[in-house]
PDB file of C-alpha atoms in Angstrom:
ATOM      1  CA  MET A   1      73.011 -27.367  22.584  1.00  0.00           C
ATOM      2  CA  LYS A   2      70.998 -28.146  25.700  1.00  0.00           C
ATOM      3  CA  ALA A   3      67.521 -26.733  26.236  1.00  0.00           C
ATOM      4  CA  GLU A   4      68.668 -24.616  29.159  1.00  0.00           C
ATOM      5  CA  ASP A   5      71.244 -22.941  26.914  1.00  0.00           C
ATOM      6  CA  LEU A   6      68.672 -22.200  24.211  1.00  0.00           C
ATOM      7  CA  PHE A   7      66.470 -20.356  26.683  1.00  0.00           C
ATOM      8  CA  ASP A   8      69.065 -18.877  29.030  1.00  0.00           C
ATOM      9  CA  LEU A   9      68.723 -15.110  29.546  1.00  0.00           C
ATOM     10  CA  THR A  10      71.492 -14.688  32.098  1.00  0.00           C
ATOM     11  CA  GLY A  11      73.028 -11.231  31.836  1.00  0.00           C
ATOM     12  CA  ARG A  12      70.251  -9.864  29.633  1.00  0.00           C
ATOM     13  CA  VAL A  13      68.419  -6.650  30.515  1.00  0.00           C
ATOM     14  CA  ALA A  14      64.733  -6.359  29.648  1.00  0.00           C
ATOM     15  CA  ILE A  15      61.831  -3.959  29.876  1.00  0.00           C
ATOM     16  CA  VAL A  16      58.155  -4.907  29.856  1.00  0.00           C
ATOM     17  CA  THR A  17      55.457  -2.250  29.563  1.00  0.00           C
ATOM     18  CA  GLY A  18      52.067  -2.749  31.160  1.00  0.00           C
ATOM     19  CA  ALA A  19      53.680  -5.094  33.667  1.00  0.00           C
ATOM     20  CA  ALA A  20      51.797  -4.438  36.911  1.00  0.00           C
ATOM     21  CA  GLY A  21      49.522  -7.401  36.280  1.00  0.00           C
ATOM     22  CA  GLY A  22      48.019  -9.770  33.756  1.00  0.00           C
ATOM     23  CA  LEU A  23      50.051 -10.792  30.736  1.00  0.00           C
ATOM     24  CA  GLY A  24      52.748  -8.192  31.360  1.00  0.00           C
ATOM     25  CA  LEU A  25      53.516  -9.477  34.830  1.00  0.00           C
ATOM     26  CA  SER A  26      53.594 -13.049  33.553  1.00  0.00           C
ATOM     27  CA  MET A  27      56.040 -12.013  30.825  1.00  0.00           C
ATOM     28  CA  ALA A  28      58.285 -10.166  33.265  1.00  0.00           C
ATOM     29  CA  GLU A  29      58.268 -13.155  35.600  1.00  0.00           C
ATOM     30  CA  VAL A  30      59.374 -15.681  32.983  1.00  0.00           C
ATOM     31  CA  LEU A  31      62.171 -13.430  31.721  1.00  0.00           C
ATOM     32  CA  ALA A  32      63.494 -12.854  35.226  1.00  0.00           C
ATOM     33  CA  ALA A  33      63.116 -16.526  36.179  1.00  0.00           C
ATOM     34  CA  ASN A  34      65.419 -17.398  33.294  1.00  0.00           C
ATOM     35  CA  GLY A  35      68.157 -14.986  34.275  1.00  0.00           C
ATOM     36  CA  ALA A  36      67.215 -11.555  32.948  1.00  0.00           C
ATOM     37  CA  THR A  37      67.202  -8.314  34.881  1.00  0.00           C
ATOM     38  CA  VAL A  38      63.741  -6.898  34.215  1.00  0.00           C
ATOM     39  CA  SER A  39      62.312  -3.399  34.534  1.00  0.00           C
ATOM     40  CA  LEU A  40      58.528  -3.350  34.876  1.00  0.00           C
ATOM     41  CA  PHE A  41      56.785  -0.262  33.444  1.00  0.00           C
ATOM     42  CA  ASP A  42      53.245   0.679  34.460  1.00  0.00           C
ATOM     43  CA  PHE A  43      51.124   3.655  35.529  1.00  0.00           C
ATOM     44  CA  ASP A  44      49.378   1.720  38.323  1.00  0.00           C
ATOM     45  CA  GLU A  45      51.579   2.678  41.266  1.00  0.00           C
ATOM     46  CA  ASP A  46      50.108   0.276  43.818  1.00  0.00           C
ATOM     47  CA  GLY A  47      49.904  -2.624  41.386  1.00  0.00           C
ATOM     48  CA  LEU A  48      53.454  -2.017  40.229  1.00  0.00           C
ATOM     49  CA  ARG A  49      54.831  -1.958  43.758  1.00  0.00           C
ATOM     50  CA  GLN A  50      53.014  -5.163  44.686  1.00  0.00           C
ATOM     51  CA  SER A  51      54.168  -6.953  41.545  1.00  0.00           C
ATOM     52  CA  VAL A  52      57.788  -5.948  42.044  1.00  0.00           C
ATOM     53  CA  GLU A  53      57.629  -7.144  45.648  1.00  0.00           C
ATOM     54  CA  ARG A  54      56.066 -10.436  44.563  1.00  0.00           C
ATOM     55  CA  LEU A  55      58.841 -11.115  42.055  1.00  0.00           C
ATOM     56  CA  ARG A  56      61.593 -10.036  44.433  1.00  0.00           C
ATOM     57  CA  ASP A  57      60.187 -12.424  47.026  1.00  0.00           C
ATOM     58  CA  GLN A  58      60.977 -15.169  44.488  1.00  0.00           C
ATOM     59  CA  GLY A  59      64.580 -13.971  44.371  1.00  0.00           C
ATOM     60  CA  LEU A  60      64.195 -12.394  40.933  1.00  0.00           C
ATOM     61  CA  ASP A  61      66.143  -9.338  39.772  1.00  0.00           C
ATOM     62  CA  VAL A  62      63.465  -6.772  38.949  1.00  0.00           C
ATOM     63  CA  GLU A  63      62.657  -3.105  39.394  1.00  0.00           C
ATOM     64  CA  GLY A  64      59.585  -0.968  38.753  1.00  0.00           C
ATOM     65  CA  ARG A  65      59.256   2.326  36.888  1.00  0.00           C
ATOM     66  CA  LEU A  66      56.105   4.425  37.078  1.00  0.00           C
ATOM     67  CA  VAL A  67      55.256   5.271  33.463  1.00  0.00           C
ATOM     68  CA  ASP A  68      52.094   6.169  31.564  1.00  0.00           C
ATOM     69  CA  VAL A  69      53.062   4.969  28.091  1.00  0.00           C
ATOM     70  CA  ALA A  70      50.792   7.575  26.499  1.00  0.00           C
ATOM     71  CA  ASP A  71      53.363  10.129  27.706  1.00  0.00           C
ATOM     72  CA  THR A  72      55.789   9.147  24.982  1.00  0.00           C
ATOM     73  CA  ASP A  73      58.557  11.534  26.048  1.00  0.00           C
ATOM     74  CA  ARG A  74      58.552   9.987  29.521  1.00  0.00           C
ATOM     75  CA  LEU A  75      58.340   6.492  28.046  1.00  0.00           C
ATOM     76  CA  ALA A  76      61.394   7.022  25.844  1.00  0.00           C
ATOM     77  CA  ALA A  77      63.308   8.676  28.688  1.00  0.00           C
ATOM     78  CA  GLU A  78      62.665   5.735  31.021  1.00  0.00           C
ATOM     79  CA  ILE A  79      63.796   3.253  28.377  1.00  0.00           C
ATOM     80  CA  ASP A  80      66.977   5.300  27.982  1.00  0.00           C
ATOM     81  CA  ALA A  81      67.392   5.331  31.761  1.00  0.00           C
ATOM     82  CA  VAL A  82      67.205   1.538  31.972  1.00  0.00           C
ATOM     83  CA  ALA A  83      69.880   1.188  29.291  1.00  0.00           C
ATOM     84  CA  GLU A  84      72.068   3.757  31.055  1.00  0.00           C
ATOM     85  CA  THR A  85      71.624   2.179  34.483  1.00  0.00           C
ATOM     86  CA  TYR A  86      72.520  -1.348  33.376  1.00  0.00           C
ATOM     87  CA  GLY A  87      74.813  -0.514  30.471  1.00  0.00           C
ATOM     88  CA  ARG A  88      72.701  -2.358  27.912  1.00  0.00           C
ATOM     89  CA  LEU A  89      69.180  -3.238  26.776  1.00  0.00           C
ATOM     90  CA  ASP A  90      68.612  -6.654  25.237  1.00  0.00           C
ATOM     91  CA  ILE A  91      64.861  -7.287  25.327  1.00  0.00           C
ATOM     92  CA  ALA A  92      61.898  -4.923  25.042  1.00  0.00           C
ATOM     93  CA  ILE A  93      58.288  -6.048  25.249  1.00  0.00           C
ATOM     94  CA  ALA A  94      55.664  -3.511  24.203  1.00  0.00           C
ATOM     95  CA  ASN A  95      52.737  -5.006  26.070  1.00  0.00           C
ATOM     96  CA  ALA A  96      50.864  -2.004  27.483  1.00  0.00           C
ATOM     97  CA  GLY A  97      47.380  -1.740  26.069  1.00  0.00           C
ATOM     98  CA  MET A  98      43.828  -0.752  26.812  1.00  0.00           C
ATOM     99  CA  SER A  99      40.370  -1.794  25.771  1.00  0.00           C
ATOM    100  CA  ALA A 100      38.159   0.260  23.481  1.00  0.00           C
ATOM    101  CA  GLY A 101      35.083  -1.112  25.209  1.00  0.00           C
ATOM    102  CA  PRO A 102      32.702  -3.710  23.806  1.00  0.00           C
ATOM    103  CA  GLY A 103      32.311  -4.518  20.140  1.00  0.00           C
ATOM    104  CA  PHE A 104      29.325  -4.081  17.885  1.00  0.00           C
ATOM    105  CA  THR A 105      27.396  -6.976  19.434  1.00  0.00           C
ATOM    106  CA  VAL A 106      25.944  -4.361  21.805  1.00  0.00           C
ATOM    107  CA  PRO A 107      24.625  -0.866  20.976  1.00  0.00           C
ATOM    108  CA  GLU A 108      27.375   1.023  22.840  1.00  0.00           C
ATOM    109  CA  GLY A 109      30.021  -0.727  20.733  1.00  0.00           C
ATOM    110  CA  ARG A 110      28.599   0.150  17.319  1.00  0.00           C
ATOM    111  CA  MET A 111      30.400   2.665  15.125  1.00  0.00           C
ATOM    112  CA  GLN A 112      27.881   5.465  15.643  1.00  0.00           C
ATOM    113  CA  ALA A 113      28.453   5.232  19.398  1.00  0.00           C
ATOM    114  CA  VAL A 114      32.266   5.372  19.313  1.00  0.00           C
ATOM    115  CA  ASP A 115      33.593   8.143  21.554  1.00  0.00           C
ATOM    116  CA  MET A 116      36.401   9.931  19.707  1.00  0.00           C
ATOM    117  CA  ASN A 117      38.255  10.916  22.866  1.00  0.00           C
ATOM    118  CA  ARG A 118      38.496   7.272  23.858  1.00  0.00           C
ATOM    119  CA  TRP A 119      39.375   6.384  20.252  1.00  0.00           C
ATOM    120  CA  GLN A 120      42.393   8.700  20.450  1.00  0.00           C
ATOM    121  CA  ARG A 121      43.447   7.418  23.873  1.00  0.00           C
ATOM    122  CA  VAL A 122      43.398   3.828  22.586  1.00  0.00           C
ATOM    123  CA  ILE A 123      45.564   4.851  19.628  1.00  0.00           C
ATOM    124  CA  ASP A 124      47.982   6.646  21.959  1.00  0.00           C
ATOM    125  CA  VAL A 125      48.353   3.643  24.269  1.00  0.00           C
ATOM    126  CA  ASN A 126      48.059   0.676  21.909  1.00  0.00           C
ATOM    127  CA  LEU A 127      49.794   1.984  18.792  1.00  0.00           C
ATOM    128  CA  THR A 128      51.833   5.141  19.326  1.00  0.00           C
ATOM    129  CA  ALA A 129      53.391   3.882  22.553  1.00  0.00           C
ATOM    130  CA  THR A 130      54.252   0.591  20.860  1.00  0.00           C
ATOM    131  CA  PHE A 131      56.073   2.451  18.093  1.00  0.00           C
ATOM    132  CA  VAL A 132      57.938   4.624  20.609  1.00  0.00           C
ATOM    133  CA  THR A 133      58.930   1.544  22.625  1.00  0.00           C
ATOM    134  CA  ILE A 134      60.310  -0.124  19.503  1.00  0.00           C
ATOM    135  CA  ARG A 135      62.158   3.011  18.406  1.00  0.00           C
ATOM    136  CA  ALA A 136      63.653   3.822  21.798  1.00  0.00           C
ATOM    137  CA  ALA A 137      64.732   0.227  22.440  1.00  0.00           C
ATOM    138  CA  ALA A 138      66.213  -0.171  18.967  1.00  0.00           C
ATOM    139  CA  ALA A 139      68.427   2.870  19.506  1.00  0.00           C
ATOM    140  CA  HIS A 140      70.254   0.947  22.238  1.00  0.00           C
ATOM    141  CA  MET A 141      70.318  -2.380  20.402  1.00  0.00           C
ATOM    142  CA  ILE A 142      71.610  -1.219  17.022  1.00  0.00           C
ATOM    143  CA  PRO A 143      75.134  -0.279  18.217  1.00  0.00           C
ATOM    144  CA  ARG A 144      75.529  -3.697  19.869  1.00  0.00           C
ATOM    145  CA  ARG A 145      74.064  -5.510  16.840  1.00  0.00           C
ATOM    146  CA  GLU A 146      71.789  -7.604  19.002  1.00  0.00           C
ATOM    147  CA  GLY A 147      68.327  -7.354  20.486  1.00  0.00           C
ATOM    148  CA  ARG A 148      64.834  -8.755  20.764  1.00  0.00           C
ATOM    149  CA  ILE A 149      61.720  -6.604  20.520  1.00  0.00           C
ATOM    150  CA  ILE A 150      58.286  -8.142  21.052  1.00  0.00           C
ATOM    151  CA  ALA A 151      55.050  -6.261  20.394  1.00  0.00           C
ATOM    152  CA  VAL A 152      51.738  -7.512  21.722  1.00  0.00           C
ATOM    153  CA  SER A 153      48.906  -7.400  19.199  1.00  0.00           C
ATOM    154  CA  SER A 154      45.712  -9.498  19.413  1.00  0.00           C
ATOM    155  CA  ILE A 155      43.714 -11.915  17.327  1.00  0.00           C
ATOM    156  CA  ALA A 156      41.454  -8.874  16.873  1.00  0.00           C
ATOM    157  CA  GLY A 157      44.309  -7.541  14.747  1.00  0.00           C
ATOM    158  CA  LEU A 158      44.304 -10.641  12.538  1.00  0.00           C
ATOM    159  CA  MET A 159      40.572 -11.106  11.978  1.00  0.00           C
ATOM    160  CA  ALA A 160      37.248  -9.416  12.602  1.00  0.00           C
ATOM    161  CA  GLU A 161      36.299  -9.812  16.255  1.00  0.00           C
ATOM    162  CA  PRO A 162      32.770  -8.533  16.964  1.00  0.00           C
ATOM    163  CA  LEU A 163      33.365  -8.650  20.725  1.00  0.00           C
ATOM    164  CA  CYS A 164      36.179  -6.059  20.572  1.00  0.00           C
ATOM    165  CA  GLY A 165      35.786  -2.326  20.072  1.00  0.00           C
ATOM    166  CA  TYR A 166      36.682  -0.573  16.834  1.00  0.00           C
ATOM    167  CA  ALA A 167      39.718   1.309  18.127  1.00  0.00           C
ATOM    168  CA  TYR A 168      41.144  -1.814  19.748  1.00  0.00           C
ATOM    169  CA  ALA A 169      40.821  -3.840  16.548  1.00  0.00           C
ATOM    170  CA  ALA A 170      42.288  -1.037  14.426  1.00  0.00           C
ATOM    171  CA  THR A 171      45.299  -0.495  16.668  1.00  0.00           C
ATOM    172  CA  LYS A 172      46.064  -4.180  17.060  1.00  0.00           C
ATOM    173  CA  ALA A 173      45.952  -4.677  13.279  1.00  0.00           C
ATOM    174  CA  SER A 174      48.346  -1.749  12.946  1.00  0.00           C
ATOM    175  CA  VAL A 175      50.739  -3.363  15.422  1.00  0.00           C
ATOM    176  CA  VAL A 176      50.963  -6.441  13.178  1.00  0.00           C
ATOM    177  CA  ASN A 177      52.218  -4.344  10.281  1.00  0.00           C
ATOM    178  CA  LEU A 178      54.414  -2.250  12.563  1.00  0.00           C
ATOM    179  CA  VAL A 179      56.175  -5.491  13.480  1.00  0.00           C
ATOM    180  CA  ARG A 180      56.734  -6.301   9.803  1.00  0.00           C
ATOM    181  CA  GLN A 181      57.922  -2.812   8.900  1.00  0.00           C
ATOM    182  CA  SER A 182      60.328  -2.405  11.809  1.00  0.00           C
ATOM    183  CA  ALA A 183      61.653  -5.946  11.426  1.00  0.00           C
ATOM    184  CA  MET A 184      62.613  -5.173   7.834  1.00  0.00           C
ATOM    185  CA  GLU A 185      64.553  -2.047   8.813  1.00  0.00           C
ATOM    186  CA  LEU A 186      66.236  -3.529  11.869  1.00  0.00           C
ATOM    187  CA  ALA A 187      67.225  -6.878  10.346  1.00  0.00           C
ATOM    188  CA  GLN A 188      70.445  -5.371   9.003  1.00  0.00           C
ATOM    189  CA  HIS A 189      71.407  -4.625  12.619  1.00  0.00           C
ATOM    190  CA  ASN A 190      70.514  -8.132  13.891  1.00  0.00           C
ATOM    191  CA  VAL A 191      67.687  -6.681  15.980  1.00  0.00           C
ATOM    192  CA  LEU A 192      64.741  -9.071  15.765  1.00  0.00           C
ATOM    193  CA  VAL A 193      61.157  -7.835  15.996  1.00  0.00           C
ATOM    194  CA  THR A 194      58.271 -10.225  16.529  1.00  0.00           C
ATOM    195  CA  GLY A 195      54.654  -9.986  17.578  1.00  0.00           C
ATOM    196  CA  ILE A 196      52.276 -11.976  19.731  1.00  0.00           C
ATOM    197  CA  ALA A 197      48.535 -12.102  19.032  1.00  0.00           C
ATOM    198  CA  PRO A 198      46.737 -13.382  22.128  1.00  0.00           C
ATOM    199  CA  GLY A 199      43.254 -14.772  22.019  1.00  0.00           C
ATOM    200  CA  PRO A 200      41.054 -14.588  25.116  1.00  0.00           C
ATOM    201  CA  PHE A 201      43.114 -14.616  28.314  1.00  0.00           C
ATOM    202  CA  ARG A 202      41.757 -14.107  31.809  1.00  0.00           C
ATOM    203  CA  THR A 203      43.021 -10.576  32.534  1.00  0.00           C
ATOM    204  CA  ASN A 204      41.577  -7.305  33.789  1.00  0.00           C
ATOM    205  CA  ILE A 205      41.718  -5.480  30.447  1.00  0.00           C
ATOM    206  CA  GLY A 206      38.368  -3.932  29.704  1.00  0.00           C
ATOM    207  CA  GLY A 207      37.504  -3.955  33.387  1.00  0.00           C
ATOM    208  CA  GLY A 208      37.680  -7.736  33.489  1.00  0.00           C
ATOM    209  CA  ARG A 209      34.707  -8.135  31.125  1.00  0.00           C
ATOM    210  CA  ILE A 210      35.825 -11.649  30.302  1.00  0.00           C
ATOM    211  CA  ASN A 211      34.933 -12.710  33.843  1.00  0.00           C
ATOM    212  CA  ASP A 212      31.269 -12.041  33.102  1.00  0.00           C
ATOM    213  CA  PRO A 213      29.744 -15.491  32.407  1.00  0.00           C
ATOM    214  CA  GLU A 214      27.886 -14.377  29.287  1.00  0.00           C
ATOM    215  CA  VAL A 215      30.921 -12.575  27.831  1.00  0.00           C
ATOM    216  CA  GLU A 216      33.077 -15.605  28.614  1.00  0.00           C
ATOM    217  CA  ARG A 217      30.574 -17.849  26.849  1.00  0.00           C
ATOM    218  CA  MET A 218      30.722 -15.687  23.714  1.00  0.00           C
ATOM    219  CA  PHE A 219      34.522 -15.654  23.658  1.00  0.00           C
ATOM    220  CA  ARG A 220      34.735 -19.403  24.247  1.00  0.00           C
ATOM    221  CA  ALA A 221      32.374 -20.006  21.334  1.00  0.00           C
ATOM    222  CA  GLY A 222      35.123 -18.842  18.988  1.00  0.00           C
ATOM    223  CA  VAL A 223      37.894 -20.937  20.565  1.00  0.00           C
ATOM    224  CA  PRO A 224      38.195 -24.589  19.462  1.00  0.00           C
ATOM    225  CA  LEU A 225      39.853 -25.490  22.774  1.00  0.00           C
ATOM    226  CA  ASP A 226      36.673 -24.143  24.420  1.00  0.00           C
ATOM    227  CA  ARG A 227      38.272 -22.294  27.299  1.00  0.00           C
ATOM    228  CA  ILE A 228      39.861 -19.008  28.338  1.00  0.00           C
ATOM    229  CA  ALA A 229      43.640 -19.075  28.726  1.00  0.00           C
ATOM    230  CA  HIS A 230      45.501 -18.446  31.972  1.00  0.00           C
ATOM    231  CA  VAL A 231      48.152 -15.723  31.835  1.00  0.00           C
ATOM    232  CA  ASP A 232      50.901 -18.240  32.613  1.00  0.00           C
ATOM    233  CA  GLU A 233      50.188 -19.916  29.267  1.00  0.00           C
ATOM    234  CA  MET A 234      51.875 -16.928  27.623  1.00  0.00           C
ATOM    235  CA  LYS A 235      55.235 -17.659  29.245  1.00  0.00           C
ATOM    236  CA  GLY A 236      56.519 -20.302  26.826  1.00  0.00           C
ATOM    237  CA  LEU A 237      56.028 -18.181  23.712  1.00  0.00           C
ATOM    238  CA  VAL A 238      57.521 -15.081  25.306  1.00  0.00           C
ATOM    239  CA  LEU A 239      60.579 -17.007  26.473  1.00  0.00           C
ATOM    240  CA  LEU A 240      61.039 -18.448  22.987  1.00  0.00           C
ATOM    241  CA  LEU A 241      60.907 -15.044  21.296  1.00  0.00           C
ATOM    242  CA  ALA A 242      63.187 -13.387  23.857  1.00  0.00           C
ATOM    243  CA  SER A 243      65.829 -16.116  23.862  1.00  0.00           C
ATOM    244  CA  PRO A 244      68.593 -17.494  21.608  1.00  0.00           C
ATOM    245  CA  ALA A 245      66.137 -20.212  20.529  1.00  0.00           C
ATOM    246  CA  SER A 246      64.434 -17.750  18.141  1.00  0.00           C
ATOM    247  CA  SER A 247      67.574 -16.434  16.445  1.00  0.00           C
ATOM    248  CA  PHE A 248      66.121 -16.797  12.905  1.00  0.00           C
ATOM    249  CA  MET A 249      62.661 -15.394  13.641  1.00  0.00           C
ATOM    250  CA  THR A 250      61.697 -11.820  12.800  1.00  0.00           C
ATOM    251  CA  GLY A 251      58.791  -9.941  11.242  1.00  0.00           C
ATOM    252  CA  VAL A 252      56.160 -12.486  12.234  1.00  0.00           C
ATOM    253  CA  THR A 253      53.207 -12.190  14.630  1.00  0.00           C
ATOM    254  CA  ILE A 254      52.283 -15.474  16.276  1.00  0.00           C
ATOM    255  CA  PRO A 255      48.734 -16.211  17.466  1.00  0.00           C
ATOM    256  CA  ILE A 256      48.327 -17.844  20.851  1.00  0.00           C
ATOM    257  CA  ASP A 257      44.600 -18.338  20.805  1.00  0.00           C
ATOM    258  CA  GLY A 258      43.422 -21.902  21.397  1.00  0.00           C
ATOM    259  CA  GLY A 259      42.810 -22.305  17.671  1.00  0.00           C
ATOM    260  CA  ALA A 260      40.595 -19.232  17.199  1.00  0.00           C
ATOM    261  CA  THR A 261      42.375 -18.172  13.996  1.00  0.00           C
ATOM    262  CA  ALA A 262      42.687 -21.697  12.598  1.00  0.00           C
ATOM    263  CA  ASP A 263      39.757 -21.580  10.178  1.00  0.00           C
TER     264      ASP A 263
END
């Protein structure tokens, strides 16, 4: 089998949450560039419109849907609508997420300072919406006995990360086990569930804190490759997990972190 056949997504229909920018947009772009029809979900109306236009200008088959993933009824309904519109749903990427603020390296990130309203919002976006995305997508994949679901965790879900807030670390660790649990149930239906655990990427999550020179220095100190990743460096792993090339992979969360979790 040729490489182009292993990674060909022609005819596939995909959704990507949190796709108006950053990692989500990069993921949507690589899926569409390899033949998929992709629906971008996000609550940022202007960002979503601009991203859809950018991808369409490349000749890619994409659409945008305005969704706040914390509204789980709306999230599930929009996933159903994509499947109804295109007659199938092959790939779902639960990427939408939010920062919990800084970690305990600064006073406002220590446990006594955690705001419980923000704690709950982070759980709603990072964990509950991920579960609902998996559940709603699986409902359309099970009858066809085929599908790929990818959930985005973080290296903060695999190890202690003092630079990340408590709620972020807790939800991303939960996503890792959610991948395992759902993969076990859905394996009998040939629906594969995998996770991605990014290290530091240059995105706007957390208000773009990583662009602060001192914050960047602290993140780089934990990365053997000694740099912050560009969002396009996510594309290869996403394409692998969404494509026929990963047909015997399920239940695993893969770090993409410049070696941060190596020791």
